[in-house]
């Protein structure tokens, strides 16, 4: 065998070994994250479906116009029971949904806020709530489980490491799937249904995952942007290099000249002019005298076509707005990360692929473990043999790049390599002492 062929074999063997160990180690947590992720893709739809009585506005005969938010505000304030101040208003593009007024004295914990649902066409109070519904409570628990396994900062780091190693699983999996000839169909583009159990399940394991490799990488990498360590580092670099407009980091202010309540309807009108047809408008009222009203137009904010709109609360005039086109190229991934991760960029057409990715991750994890159990020797792990020679240079460079760009992953790799080094030294000394 030539030197190039030997190096290719060693590279493939190394990829297989990393794929094997990474798959077994991350399997339990990856299953949990994938199952909860698949549910949370439809978090909004689940909330609307199970709390429909509270969210739904009964249809009105004819073609009435929406009542002004400034007329609905005193109705909502009269229905409050906690005496907290109005902080947010949620206006939905769907006319069958109520307008939600949120009252709280500070913070973002919905468990301390009071929410009043008002019919946007009749002004009737549909309901008010000072606590979470059972659906909201379950969804919140699933978010915590998905993000941190109910283990705080340690759990967040574990989920981050599992996500990073899942990126490695996809890359090494594609290396193992990559055909020697593109003319081969069975086992590459189609699944064989005849042969040993291992061959059949290997085809299902690799072919299905290969078809969804690109969306899987998008979900995983966007998840890294939202992670505790690596995501925080990427965010700091993006902010330090001007990737996000100053307006988003430090919203504009205006000089307050009157004690009159903030004008809500003009703020909504300005946002509708900047981003017409948005599925949701989130109005955040001023916390201090000189703050503007900030309207987030769009549900993943701001996603493609969405915007941040800043309005003078006294005059209702537009101060400024920021859309996706105003964000620097290297800042785009940070602002799009959440929308991509939950499939909210394009609504249902992108949520379904996000769900498919979660299903494939679950399926690949289960089939991978099953294949290992089929071939596992008694009393041994059955791991692939280590490579004999050096791997290809591009393979080493790619690994180094991953370690640098995903710091927590890099630390874990250094710990693994250090552990292997210590074990080799121990084995060498043990061998020498027994001679």
Short mmCIF file of N, CA and C in Angstrom, two decimals, residues 13-161:
data_model
loop_
_atom_site.label_atom_id
_atom_site.label_comp_id
_atom_site.label_asym_id
_atom_site.label_seq_id
_atom_site.Cartn_x
_atom_site.Cartn_y
_atom_site.Cartn_z
N UNK A 13 -9.59 5.09 10.15
CA UNK A 13 -9.62 4.32 11.40
C UNK A 13 -9.72 5.25 12.61
N UNK A 14 -9.00 6.37 12.55
CA UNK A 14 -9.08 7.34 13.64
C UNK A 14 -10.48 7.93 13.75
N UNK A 15 -11.08 8.27 12.59
CA UNK A 15 -12.44 8.82 12.59
C UNK A 15 -13.42 7.82 13.17
N UNK A 16 -13.25 6.55 12.82
CA UNK A 16 -14.15 5.52 13.33
C UNK A 16 -14.02 5.39 14.85
N UNK A 17 -12.80 5.46 15.33
CA UNK A 17 -12.58 5.32 16.77
C UNK A 17 -13.19 6.50 17.53
N UNK A 18 -12.98 7.74 17.03
CA UNK A 18 -13.57 8.91 17.68
C UNK A 18 -15.10 8.82 17.61
N UNK A 19 -15.62 8.37 16.49
CA UNK A 19 -17.07 8.25 16.31
C UNK A 19 -17.65 7.24 17.30
N UNK A 20 -16.94 6.14 17.48
CA UNK A 20 -17.40 5.07 18.38
C UNK A 20 -17.48 5.58 19.82
N UNK A 21 -16.38 6.11 20.33
CA UNK A 21 -16.35 6.53 21.72
C UNK A 21 -17.26 7.73 21.98
N UNK A 22 -17.24 8.69 21.06
CA UNK A 22 -18.10 9.87 21.26
C UNK A 22 -19.57 9.46 21.26
N UNK A 23 -19.95 8.55 20.36
CA UNK A 23 -21.34 8.12 20.29
C UNK A 23 -21.81 7.44 21.56
N UNK A 24 -20.98 6.56 22.13
CA UNK A 24 -21.38 5.86 23.35
C UNK A 24 -21.45 6.81 24.54
N UNK A 25 -20.52 7.74 24.62
CA UNK A 25 -20.45 8.62 25.80
C UNK A 25 -21.59 9.63 25.81
N UNK A 26 -21.92 10.21 24.65
CA UNK A 26 -22.93 11.26 24.63
C UNK A 26 -24.35 10.71 24.49
N UNK A 27 -24.49 9.42 24.21
CA UNK A 27 -25.80 8.84 23.89
C UNK A 27 -26.90 9.19 24.91
N UNK A 28 -26.70 9.00 26.22
CA UNK A 28 -27.80 9.27 27.16
C UNK A 28 -28.28 10.72 27.13
N UNK A 29 -27.33 11.64 27.18
CA UNK A 29 -27.70 13.06 27.20
C UNK A 29 -28.25 13.49 25.84
N UNK A 30 -27.67 12.97 24.76
CA UNK A 30 -28.15 13.32 23.43
C UNK A 30 -29.60 12.89 23.23
N UNK A 31 -29.97 11.76 23.79
CA UNK A 31 -31.36 11.33 23.71
C UNK A 31 -32.29 12.31 24.43
N UNK A 32 -31.88 12.71 25.63
CA UNK A 32 -32.70 13.65 26.41
C UNK A 32 -32.85 14.98 25.66
N UNK A 33 -31.73 15.52 25.18
CA UNK A 33 -31.75 16.81 24.50
C UNK A 33 -32.56 16.74 23.20
N UNK A 34 -32.44 15.64 22.48
CA UNK A 34 -33.15 15.49 21.21
C UNK A 34 -34.66 15.35 21.42
N UNK A 35 -35.05 14.58 22.43
CA UNK A 35 -36.48 14.40 22.71
C UNK A 35 -37.11 15.72 23.14
N UNK A 36 -36.48 16.40 24.09
CA UNK A 36 -37.02 17.67 24.55
C UNK A 36 -36.97 18.72 23.45
N UNK A 37 -35.91 18.69 22.64
CA UNK A 37 -35.80 19.64 21.53
C UNK A 37 -36.92 19.46 20.52
N UNK A 38 -37.26 18.20 20.23
CA UNK A 38 -38.34 17.94 19.29
C UNK A 38 -39.67 18.49 19.77
N UNK A 39 -39.90 18.45 21.08
CA UNK A 39 -41.13 19.00 21.65
C UNK A 39 -41.10 20.53 21.62
N UNK A 40 -39.96 21.11 22.00
CA UNK A 40 -39.86 22.56 22.12
C UNK A 40 -39.87 23.28 20.78
N UNK A 41 -39.63 22.55 19.70
CA UNK A 41 -39.78 23.16 18.38
C UNK A 41 -41.20 23.72 18.22
N UNK A 42 -42.17 23.04 18.83
CA UNK A 42 -43.56 23.45 18.73
C UNK A 42 -44.07 24.03 20.05
N UNK A 43 -43.20 24.69 20.78
CA UNK A 43 -43.57 25.25 22.08
C UNK A 43 -44.75 26.22 21.96
N UNK A 44 -44.67 27.13 21.00
CA UNK A 44 -45.75 28.10 20.85
C UNK A 44 -47.05 27.43 20.45
N UNK A 45 -46.98 26.49 19.51
CA UNK A 45 -48.19 25.80 19.06
C UNK A 45 -48.81 24.98 20.19
N UNK A 46 -47.97 24.35 21.01
CA UNK A 46 -48.48 23.56 22.14
C UNK A 46 -49.16 24.47 23.15
N UNK A 47 -48.53 25.60 23.44
CA UNK A 47 -49.10 26.54 24.41
C UNK A 47 -50.45 27.06 23.94
N UNK A 48 -50.52 27.42 22.65
CA UNK A 48 -51.78 27.93 22.12
C UNK A 48 -52.87 26.86 22.11
N UNK A 49 -52.49 25.61 21.83
CA UNK A 49 -53.46 24.54 21.74
C UNK A 49 -54.02 24.16 23.11
N UNK A 50 -53.16 24.02 24.10
CA UNK A 50 -53.61 23.56 25.42
C UNK A 50 -54.19 24.68 26.28
N UNK A 51 -53.83 25.93 25.96
CA UNK A 51 -54.39 27.07 26.68
C UNK A 51 -55.29 27.88 25.75
N UNK A 52 -55.99 27.18 24.85
CA UNK A 52 -56.78 27.84 23.81
C UNK A 52 -57.87 28.74 24.39
N UNK A 53 -58.47 28.33 25.51
CA UNK A 53 -59.56 29.12 26.11
C UNK A 53 -59.06 30.50 26.49
N UNK A 54 -57.83 30.57 26.95
CA UNK A 54 -57.26 31.83 27.40
C UNK A 54 -56.74 32.67 26.24
N UNK A 55 -56.24 32.01 25.19
CA UNK A 55 -55.63 32.72 24.06
C UNK A 55 -56.60 33.07 22.95
N UNK A 56 -57.73 32.40 22.87
CA UNK A 56 -58.60 32.55 21.72
C UNK A 56 -59.62 33.68 21.91
N UNK A 57 -59.72 34.52 20.87
CA UNK A 57 -60.72 35.57 20.83
C UNK A 57 -61.89 35.10 19.97
N UNK A 58 -63.09 35.05 20.54
CA UNK A 58 -64.25 34.58 19.79
C UNK A 58 -64.47 35.45 18.56
N UNK A 59 -64.82 34.84 17.43
CA UNK A 59 -65.02 35.63 16.21
C UNK A 59 -66.16 36.63 16.35
N UNK A 60 -65.99 37.76 15.67
CA UNK A 60 -66.99 38.83 15.71
C UNK A 60 -67.66 38.93 14.35
N UNK A 61 -68.99 39.09 14.34
CA UNK A 61 -69.74 39.18 13.09
C UNK A 61 -69.35 40.44 12.33
N UNK A 62 -69.24 40.32 11.01
CA UNK A 62 -68.88 41.48 10.20
C UNK A 62 -67.38 41.60 10.07
N UNK A 63 -66.94 42.80 9.77
CA UNK A 63 -65.51 43.05 9.59
C UNK A 63 -65.08 44.22 10.47
N UNK A 64 -65.10 44.03 11.79
CA UNK A 64 -64.76 45.14 12.69
C UNK A 64 -63.27 45.43 12.67
N UNK A 65 -62.92 46.61 13.12
CA UNK A 65 -61.51 46.99 13.25
C UNK A 65 -61.05 46.71 14.67
N UNK A 66 -59.75 46.51 14.79
CA UNK A 66 -59.18 46.30 16.13
C UNK A 66 -59.33 47.59 16.95
N UNK A 67 -59.62 47.41 18.21
CA UNK A 67 -59.69 48.56 19.11
C UNK A 67 -58.26 49.03 19.38
N UNK A 68 -58.08 50.34 19.47
CA UNK A 68 -56.75 50.91 19.73
C UNK A 68 -56.17 50.35 21.03
N UNK A 69 -54.87 50.11 21.01
CA UNK A 69 -54.20 49.61 22.22
C UNK A 69 -54.33 50.59 23.38
N UNK A 70 -54.39 51.89 23.07
CA UNK A 70 -54.52 52.89 24.13
C UNK A 70 -55.92 52.86 24.75
N UNK A 71 -56.91 52.32 24.04
CA UNK A 71 -58.24 52.13 24.60
C UNK A 71 -58.31 50.81 25.37
N UNK A 72 -57.57 49.81 24.92
CA UNK A 72 -57.57 48.52 25.62
C UNK A 72 -56.77 48.58 26.91
N UNK A 73 -55.78 49.49 26.96
CA UNK A 73 -54.89 49.54 28.14
C UNK A 73 -55.65 49.76 29.44
N UNK A 74 -56.52 50.79 29.57
CA UNK A 74 -57.22 50.96 30.85
C UNK A 74 -58.13 49.79 31.20
N UNK A 75 -58.67 49.10 30.18
CA UNK A 75 -59.49 47.93 30.44
C UNK A 75 -58.64 46.84 31.09
N UNK A 76 -57.43 46.62 30.54
CA UNK A 76 -56.53 45.61 31.11
C UNK A 76 -56.06 46.01 32.50
N UNK A 77 -55.76 47.30 32.69
CA UNK A 77 -55.29 47.76 34.01
C UNK A 77 -56.38 47.60 35.07
N UNK A 78 -57.64 47.81 34.67
CA UNK A 78 -58.73 47.66 35.63
C UNK A 78 -58.94 46.20 36.03
N UNK A 79 -58.45 45.27 35.19
CA UNK A 79 -58.62 43.84 35.48
C UNK A 79 -57.48 43.25 36.29
N UNK A 80 -56.44 44.05 36.54
CA UNK A 80 -55.29 43.52 37.28
C UNK A 80 -55.62 43.41 38.76
N UNK A 81 -54.91 42.48 39.43
CA UNK A 81 -55.14 42.25 40.86
C UNK A 81 -53.89 42.44 41.69
N UNK A 82 -52.74 42.60 41.05
CA UNK A 82 -51.48 42.66 41.80
C UNK A 82 -50.92 44.07 41.93
N UNK A 83 -51.42 45.01 41.14
CA UNK A 83 -50.93 46.38 41.25
C UNK A 83 -49.59 46.62 40.59
N UNK A 84 -49.11 45.67 39.79
CA UNK A 84 -47.84 45.86 39.10
C UNK A 84 -48.05 46.75 37.87
N UNK A 85 -46.96 47.30 37.35
CA UNK A 85 -47.08 48.22 36.23
C UNK A 85 -46.99 47.48 34.91
N UNK A 86 -47.58 48.08 33.87
CA UNK A 86 -47.57 47.48 32.54
C UNK A 86 -46.15 47.49 31.98
N UNK A 87 -45.68 46.33 31.54
CA UNK A 87 -44.32 46.24 31.02
C UNK A 87 -44.27 45.81 29.56
N UNK A 88 -45.20 44.94 29.12
CA UNK A 88 -45.18 44.44 27.75
C UNK A 88 -46.60 44.26 27.24
N UNK A 89 -46.71 44.36 25.91
CA UNK A 89 -47.97 44.07 25.24
C UNK A 89 -47.66 43.18 24.04
N UNK A 90 -48.37 42.08 23.91
CA UNK A 90 -48.19 41.16 22.78
C UNK A 90 -49.40 41.25 21.88
N UNK A 91 -49.16 41.67 20.64
CA UNK A 91 -50.23 41.78 19.65
C UNK A 91 -49.95 40.77 18.55
N UNK A 92 -50.89 39.90 18.28
CA UNK A 92 -50.71 38.84 17.29
C UNK A 92 -51.38 39.21 15.97
N UNK A 93 -50.71 38.80 14.89
CA UNK A 93 -51.27 39.06 13.57
C UNK A 93 -52.54 38.26 13.32
N UNK A 94 -52.64 37.09 13.95
CA UNK A 94 -53.82 36.24 13.80
C UNK A 94 -54.98 36.88 14.56
N UNK A 95 -56.07 37.27 13.87
CA UNK A 95 -57.18 37.96 14.55
C UNK A 95 -57.94 37.08 15.53
N UNK A 96 -57.70 35.76 15.51
CA UNK A 96 -58.41 34.88 16.43
C UNK A 96 -57.71 34.77 17.78
N UNK A 97 -56.60 35.49 17.96
CA UNK A 97 -55.85 35.44 19.22
C UNK A 97 -56.05 36.73 20.01
N UNK A 98 -56.04 36.59 21.32
CA UNK A 98 -56.22 37.75 22.19
C UNK A 98 -54.96 38.60 22.23
N UNK A 99 -55.13 39.85 22.67
CA UNK A 99 -54.00 40.74 22.93
C UNK A 99 -53.61 40.58 24.39
N UNK A 100 -52.33 40.34 24.65
CA UNK A 100 -51.87 40.04 26.01
C UNK A 100 -51.16 41.26 26.60
N UNK A 101 -51.63 41.71 27.77
CA UNK A 101 -50.99 42.78 28.52
C UNK A 101 -50.26 42.15 29.70
N UNK A 102 -48.98 42.43 29.84
CA UNK A 102 -48.17 41.83 30.90
C UNK A 102 -47.81 42.91 31.91
N UNK A 103 -48.08 42.63 33.18
CA UNK A 103 -47.80 43.57 34.26
C UNK A 103 -46.75 42.95 35.19
N UNK A 104 -45.68 43.68 35.44
CA UNK A 104 -44.67 43.22 36.40
C UNK A 104 -43.83 44.41 36.83
N UNK A 105 -43.22 44.27 38.00
CA UNK A 105 -42.40 45.35 38.55
C UNK A 105 -40.95 45.24 38.13
N UNK A 106 -40.55 44.11 37.57
CA UNK A 106 -39.17 43.94 37.13
C UNK A 106 -38.87 42.48 36.90
N UNK A 107 -37.79 42.21 36.16
CA UNK A 107 -37.39 40.84 35.86
C UNK A 107 -38.21 40.26 34.73
N UNK A 108 -37.83 39.03 34.35
CA UNK A 108 -38.49 38.39 33.21
C UNK A 108 -39.14 37.06 33.59
N UNK A 109 -39.24 36.77 34.87
CA UNK A 109 -39.84 35.51 35.30
C UNK A 109 -41.35 35.62 35.18
N UNK A 110 -41.94 34.81 34.30
CA UNK A 110 -43.39 34.89 34.09
C UNK A 110 -44.17 34.46 35.32
N UNK A 111 -43.51 33.77 36.26
CA UNK A 111 -44.21 33.32 37.45
C UNK A 111 -44.52 34.47 38.39
N UNK A 112 -43.84 35.62 38.26
CA UNK A 112 -44.09 36.78 39.11
C UNK A 112 -44.92 37.84 38.39
N UNK A 113 -45.25 37.60 37.13
CA UNK A 113 -45.98 38.59 36.34
C UNK A 113 -47.48 38.26 36.33
N UNK A 114 -48.25 39.29 36.05
CA UNK A 114 -49.69 39.09 35.86
C UNK A 114 -50.00 39.38 34.40
N UNK A 115 -50.74 38.50 33.77
CA UNK A 115 -51.07 38.65 32.35
C UNK A 115 -52.58 38.75 32.19
N UNK A 116 -52.99 39.72 31.39
CA UNK A 116 -54.41 39.95 31.13
C UNK A 116 -54.65 39.79 29.64
N UNK A 117 -55.58 38.92 29.27
CA UNK A 117 -55.92 38.69 27.87
C UNK A 117 -57.20 39.46 27.53
N UNK A 118 -57.11 40.30 26.49
CA UNK A 118 -58.23 41.16 26.11
C UNK A 118 -58.60 40.88 24.66
N UNK A 119 -59.89 40.82 24.38
CA UNK A 119 -60.38 40.61 23.01
C UNK A 119 -60.03 41.85 22.19
N UNK A 120 -59.29 41.70 21.08
CA UNK A 120 -58.82 42.87 20.34
C UNK A 120 -59.92 43.62 19.58
N UNK A 121 -61.11 43.02 19.43
CA UNK A 121 -62.18 43.66 18.67
C UNK A 121 -63.34 44.14 19.54
N UNK A 122 -63.54 43.49 20.71
CA UNK A 122 -64.66 43.88 21.57
C UNK A 122 -64.22 44.57 22.85
N UNK A 123 -62.97 44.38 23.24
CA UNK A 123 -62.48 44.96 24.48
C UNK A 123 -62.84 44.14 25.71
N UNK A 124 -63.46 42.99 25.53
CA UNK A 124 -63.80 42.13 26.68
C UNK A 124 -62.55 41.48 27.25
N UNK A 125 -62.51 41.38 28.58
CA UNK A 125 -61.40 40.68 29.23
C UNK A 125 -61.68 39.19 29.17
N UNK A 126 -60.84 38.47 28.45
CA UNK A 126 -61.02 37.03 28.30
C UNK A 126 -60.56 36.30 29.55
N UNK A 127 -59.54 36.82 30.23
CA UNK A 127 -59.04 36.19 31.45
C UNK A 127 -57.79 36.89 31.93
N UNK A 128 -57.42 36.61 33.16
CA UNK A 128 -56.18 37.11 33.73
C UNK A 128 -55.51 35.99 34.50
N UNK A 129 -54.21 36.07 34.61
CA UNK A 129 -53.48 34.97 35.23
C UNK A 129 -52.28 35.52 35.97
N UNK A 130 -52.08 35.05 37.18
CA UNK A 130 -50.91 35.44 37.96
C UNK A 130 -49.99 34.25 38.21
N UNK A 131 -50.33 33.12 37.64
CA UNK A 131 -49.47 31.94 37.80
C UNK A 131 -49.36 31.22 36.48
N UNK A 132 -48.52 30.21 36.42
CA UNK A 132 -48.34 29.43 35.22
C UNK A 132 -49.46 28.41 35.07
N UNK A 133 -49.83 28.15 33.83
CA UNK A 133 -50.73 27.04 33.58
C UNK A 133 -49.93 25.75 33.64
N UNK A 134 -50.63 24.62 33.70
CA UNK A 134 -49.93 23.34 33.72
C UNK A 134 -49.08 23.17 32.47
N UNK A 135 -49.61 23.63 31.32
CA UNK A 135 -48.86 23.51 30.06
C UNK A 135 -47.59 24.34 30.12
N UNK A 136 -47.69 25.58 30.59
CA UNK A 136 -46.52 26.45 30.69
C UNK A 136 -45.49 25.88 31.64
N UNK A 137 -45.97 25.28 32.73
CA UNK A 137 -45.04 24.72 33.71
C UNK A 137 -44.27 23.54 33.12
N UNK A 138 -44.97 22.66 32.41
CA UNK A 138 -44.31 21.51 31.79
C UNK A 138 -43.31 21.97 30.73
N UNK A 139 -43.70 22.96 29.91
CA UNK A 139 -42.80 23.47 28.88
C UNK A 139 -41.57 24.13 29.50
N UNK A 140 -41.77 24.84 30.61
CA UNK A 140 -40.61 25.46 31.29
C UNK A 140 -39.67 24.39 31.82
N UNK A 141 -40.22 23.33 32.39
CA UNK A 141 -39.38 22.24 32.87
C UNK A 141 -38.60 21.61 31.71
N UNK A 142 -39.27 21.48 30.56
CA UNK A 142 -38.60 20.88 29.41
C UNK A 142 -37.47 21.79 28.90
N UNK A 143 -37.68 23.10 28.96
CA UNK A 143 -36.62 24.03 28.57
C UNK A 143 -35.41 23.88 29.48
N UNK A 144 -35.67 23.81 30.79
CA UNK A 144 -34.57 23.65 31.75
C UNK A 144 -33.87 22.32 31.54
N UNK A 145 -34.63 21.25 31.31
CA UNK A 145 -34.04 19.94 31.06
C UNK A 145 -33.20 19.98 29.79
N UNK A 146 -33.72 20.63 28.76
CA UNK A 146 -33.01 20.71 27.48
C UNK A 146 -31.72 21.51 27.60
N UNK A 147 -31.75 22.57 28.38
CA UNK A 147 -30.60 23.47 28.46
C UNK A 147 -29.58 23.06 29.51
N UNK A 148 -30.04 22.49 30.62
CA UNK A 148 -29.11 22.26 31.73
C UNK A 148 -29.32 20.96 32.49
N UNK A 149 -30.25 20.11 32.07
CA UNK A 149 -30.49 18.82 32.74
C UNK A 149 -30.85 19.00 34.21
N UNK A 150 -31.41 20.15 34.57
CA UNK A 150 -31.74 20.47 35.96
C UNK A 150 -30.49 20.47 36.84
N UNK A 151 -29.34 20.76 36.25
CA UNK A 151 -28.09 20.72 37.02
C UNK A 151 -27.35 22.05 36.98
N UNK A 152 -28.04 23.14 36.71
CA UNK A 152 -27.41 24.46 36.75
C UNK A 152 -26.30 24.63 35.74
N UNK A 153 -25.24 25.33 36.17
CA UNK A 153 -24.12 25.62 35.29
C UNK A 153 -23.41 24.36 34.83
N UNK A 154 -23.27 23.40 35.74
CA UNK A 154 -22.62 22.13 35.37
C UNK A 154 -23.42 21.44 34.27
N UNK A 155 -24.74 21.44 34.41
CA UNK A 155 -25.58 20.83 33.39
C UNK A 155 -25.47 21.54 32.06
N UNK A 156 -25.38 22.86 32.08
CA UNK A 156 -25.22 23.62 30.83
C UNK A 156 -23.93 23.24 30.13
N UNK A 157 -22.85 23.07 30.90
CA UNK A 157 -21.57 22.68 30.31
C UNK A 157 -21.64 21.26 29.75
N UNK A 158 -22.36 20.38 30.44
CA UNK A 158 -22.50 19.00 29.93
C UNK A 158 -23.26 19.02 28.60
N UNK A 159 -24.37 19.75 28.54
CA UNK A 159 -25.14 19.84 27.30
C UNK A 159 -24.29 20.46 26.19
N UNK A 160 -23.51 21.46 26.53
CA UNK A 160 -22.62 22.09 25.54
C UNK A 160 -21.60 21.09 25.00
N UNK A 161 -21.00 20.31 25.89
CA UNK A 161 -20.02 19.31 25.45
C UNK A 161 -20.68 18.24 24.58
#
